[in-house]
Amino acid sequence: MGSLRTFIKDVRGAKTLAEERSIVTKESARIRTKLKDDHLVPDKRRKNIQKLLYLHILGEKTHFAQVECINLIASDDFRNKRVGYLAAMVLLDEHQDILTLLTNLLNNDLNHQNRYVVSMALSTLGSLTSPELARDLYPDVENILARSTDEFLVKKALQCAAKLIERDTTLLEIFYPYVGSILKSRQLCTHGGLLGVAKLCQVAVSCRSRYEYDNYPEILQSIVHKIPEFFSILQDMNSTNFSAEYDVSGTCDPFLQVELLYTLRLMFELAPQETAQYKNKLNDLLTKIATDSAGSKNSANAVLYECVRTIFALQLDQSLKVLGVNVLGKFLSGKDNNTKYVSLNTLLRVAPQEPKAVQKHKMFISRCLSDPDISIRTRAVDLTFAILNETNMKELMDELVSFLKLSGEQEKDLIINVVDQLISKFELYAVESEWWVIEIMVQVLKIVGQHISFDKVSNVIVMINNAQDLDHKTRLIHETLELSLGKKEEAIDGDNLGWKLLSVWCIGEYGDILLQRNMFLETELTHYLCLVNGIYSENTKLISYTLTAALKLSAKIQSPSCVEDLRQLINGHSKDTNIILQTKSVQYSFILNQPASQRHDILGAMPLFERSGKNGNGSSGSKPMVKPQEQNLLLELLEETSTSNGAAAGNNSETLLDIFGNGSSDGASQLLKSSTKADPIINIPQDSVETYQSDDMQVFFKMASMVPGEAHLELYVRGHAQISNLQVLAAASKTQKLVMGNLSMASIAAGQVCRQELKVSGSGKLKFRVKLIHEGPSGLTTDQFDHKFDQSL
Amino acid sequence: MVQIKYLLLISRQGKVRLMRWFGAYTSNDKTKICRELSTTVLARKAKMCNILEYQDHKVVYRRYASLYFVCGISSESSNELLTLEIIHRYVEAMDSYFDNVCELDIIFNFSKAYEILNEVLICDGSMTETSKTNILKTVASMDALETSDNLDQVLS
């Protein structure tokens, strides 16, 4: 059998993966047989374990030889011990049963006269501490701390002690006095020793809740008393002279500095009362480090970063927080991506607390939006939204739009996230100029329309529809369509369906104005619709918009050939496999055959479109409602579903509204059922009962008709003041099924009356809880009342 | 503070050259982490930052010549920037020990690489020694002990 070196060479020399595998499997099998041999000489045993370690690095299984590591540790030869301990640390973990075999060996070696053997035993115990090992071996570790004057062993024993306490908190009582004794000893208090002391302090404060004995206050007190010593150590390290041994590009031992800062942070965080007296000193120290620390090296930044984390974790003084934000701002202005990353991450957490201080650095944040690194860009986007407010909105929105321009295909999620947040910010803040919003949104559509859902595009369409200034609107649409029709150098991506949807809608809705002003030719617009119809036949939503646009455009153009093209476009879908498109096509052909004057009425301009969701008229009522035990909960729930339902229905009715515009004709009246067509005047019938009265309204209930098992009810609302966006929600008892019918009007003037129909089926007493949501003179109000009829079903 | 959960040395070809787990991981988890991280880290461009979020924790890596040093660190308390310094300190120590370390040194002398690492990180992956001199002195003394043991054996 060859040496380890030959084995490694063989593996590396393998030409194919299969060859490598066969070498590895053979060697693994050979090691297995060798190790089974009880008479194998220790030297051979060691070599086999070394090979085993190599197998482990290759990702092979090594479980069969775990016991062998322990046999090697038992050897007296230092070489064997060394490999044995290494293998134990690398191959085993604290959950293995064979650890019990280690107890005695470790016990011996922790008291070995050779310091390196002791050190290996400490390291191994530290890596593999189980609660049992901790209980059995703590006296040996304590022995080292109490007696040894060897800094090398003490630093490891301290780390090991911290780990033992973590496994068995009661040991804290044994080990805590060594924090003081080590700090006192000049010889032992080296950087390595201090790292161990810090670790011990961290464990001591963080195991507070798990520690069972009642002497914890004393222990904590003795640890907390060491805070001034940590202060002075940190101060010394930040003074000018320090040994070159600990210099890391101009900073004195950043590892120890960070460890001490973290220890202090834990102490102040977990024992706020006990440490209160040192808080001012801590402020001074952190201020000093944060202001004095110079240099742009990573090592210096690591210490600064820890300072900032401490400041925000402990919620220190305002001035320190501002200082902290400024340090992070400085990080952003640098070139190093890692410092930028941690800075953005921290600023994100800090922005809600210190919005003003963070906003000061918006220039650098915006710069990160164009960073080549995606993880930096993502965080910069989040942070930009976090600091966005009414005053800096314009500026930051422009930055975000240019960010979108740079974004690539593979960042779809990020783009969607940005667009979502953009829209929600526009809703959150009142923007003076609606055109600015529209222009931004159109621009966003142009850049990343392929990633934007049609719902969002509908939002933009509604914004354009509702905009008042016709000249401005025409200009915008002109530009939009010039792009779509390929009249500009810029080309729109074929995948950009959002943009296509917008263009198609614009043609249908504003075709007449565009033609009047000679912006486009009839053939161009017709051709575009036919083109979209041909290319995107898979996309139902886009095609149904196209159908509507074709119908509308047909009423606005003169050229018979164009009209014929559009007619064919519409008729082409009369046998569509998609039922929605088919229905549309058939209905539209019907409308196309109406006389011109009627057609013109149907296809007039769209009215101002009220946002769906706010008014749930009609559509909210069509959902059956069942009353459960917890009425209020249900009502909340119903409200949710009915609004979302309203939103969904709103989208459908949008296309309906699209068709019918203001007027309606006999030919299409069947289609109008779901829209809100109402008698202008409703009177409250004599036989209704008044059930509720508030400042805004008076409510009456009437039993319209009743047969066993079913009842029709009517609810009348008389406005005392102007009421808009009225929404009626009702719940009946559990044994009944309630169907909400039409609401005659969602907005009523003072003195006017509207009617809500209800249908109940089932059995039992007729009891209702009714909730009325509306916008009255005092804003959005909700009224609620219960009513019980004498009759039962 | 930095608590290192694991350290992987991965070559540019995606081969693992050294791995050390500070904590109990099942072998399935180990294989998964190695595989996923080598793909992710190797795919990153030079200009990108050296920190990434992975599973429930963070990963900090740095490339030295043909080797990637990849560290998993606990998410909340660990200082990412300092992790880079720890990696660097380890590399410096190896560089002095092997006198201009290269990937081959680590492949053939992986136990030495482990020994050096054991002097830097201990227990749950906390740092125990920050001075390069001290680290090297310890490893050198242990090597000397081995040789003398060897000598004893030959003489007897």
Short mmCIF file of N, CA and C in Angstrom, two decimals, chain A residues 537-541 543-544 547 573-585:
data_model
loop_
_atom_site.label_atom_id
_atom_site.label_comp_id
_atom_site.label_asym_id
_atom_site.label_seq_id
_atom_site.Cartn_x
_atom_site.Cartn_y
_atom_site.Cartn_z
N SER A 537 -51.92 36.14 -30.15
CA SER A 537 -53.22 35.48 -30.05
C SER A 537 -53.33 34.60 -28.80
N GLU A 538 -52.22 34.30 -28.18
CA GLU A 538 -52.26 33.46 -26.98
C GLU A 538 -52.76 34.22 -25.76
N ASN A 539 -52.61 35.53 -25.80
CA ASN A 539 -52.84 36.32 -24.59
C ASN A 539 -54.27 36.87 -24.54
N THR A 540 -55.11 36.21 -23.77
CA THR A 540 -56.54 36.54 -23.75
C THR A 540 -56.80 38.00 -23.40
N LYS A 541 -56.12 38.46 -22.38
CA LYS A 541 -56.39 39.82 -21.90
C LYS A 541 -56.05 40.84 -22.99
N ILE A 543 -55.84 40.36 -26.18
CA ILE A 543 -56.74 40.22 -27.32
C ILE A 543 -58.10 40.83 -27.00
N SER A 544 -58.56 40.66 -25.75
CA SER A 544 -59.88 41.24 -25.49
C SER A 544 -59.81 42.76 -25.48
N LEU A 547 -59.90 43.61 -29.15
CA LEU A 547 -61.26 43.54 -29.71
C LEU A 547 -62.03 44.80 -29.40
N HIS A 573 -62.75 36.05 -34.18
CA HIS A 573 -62.74 35.35 -32.90
C HIS A 573 -64.09 34.72 -32.57
N SER A 574 -65.04 34.76 -33.53
CA SER A 574 -66.38 34.26 -33.22
C SER A 574 -66.39 32.76 -32.97
N LYS A 575 -65.32 32.08 -33.39
CA LYS A 575 -65.25 30.64 -33.09
C LYS A 575 -64.06 30.35 -32.18
N ASP A 576 -63.65 31.38 -31.45
CA ASP A 576 -62.48 31.22 -30.59
C ASP A 576 -62.74 30.14 -29.53
N THR A 577 -61.72 29.36 -29.20
CA THR A 577 -61.91 28.32 -28.18
C THR A 577 -62.04 28.95 -26.80
N ASN A 578 -61.56 30.16 -26.67
CA ASN A 578 -61.69 30.84 -25.39
C ASN A 578 -63.07 31.48 -25.30
N ILE A 579 -63.81 31.10 -24.30
CA ILE A 579 -65.22 31.50 -24.23
C ILE A 579 -65.37 33.01 -24.06
N ILE A 580 -64.46 33.62 -23.35
CA ILE A 580 -64.55 35.07 -23.14
C ILE A 580 -64.39 35.81 -24.47
N LEU A 581 -63.37 35.40 -25.21
CA LEU A 581 -63.12 36.06 -26.49
C LEU A 581 -64.26 35.79 -27.47
N GLN A 582 -64.75 34.57 -27.42
CA GLN A 582 -65.84 34.22 -28.33
C GLN A 582 -67.07 35.08 -28.05
N THR A 583 -67.43 35.15 -26.76
CA THR A 583 -68.59 35.96 -26.38
C THR A 583 -68.39 37.39 -26.84
N LYS A 584 -67.25 37.92 -26.55
CA LYS A 584 -66.96 39.30 -26.94
C LYS A 584 -67.13 39.49 -28.41
N SER A 585 -66.52 38.59 -29.15
CA SER A 585 -66.54 38.71 -30.60
C SER A 585 -67.97 38.73 -31.12
#
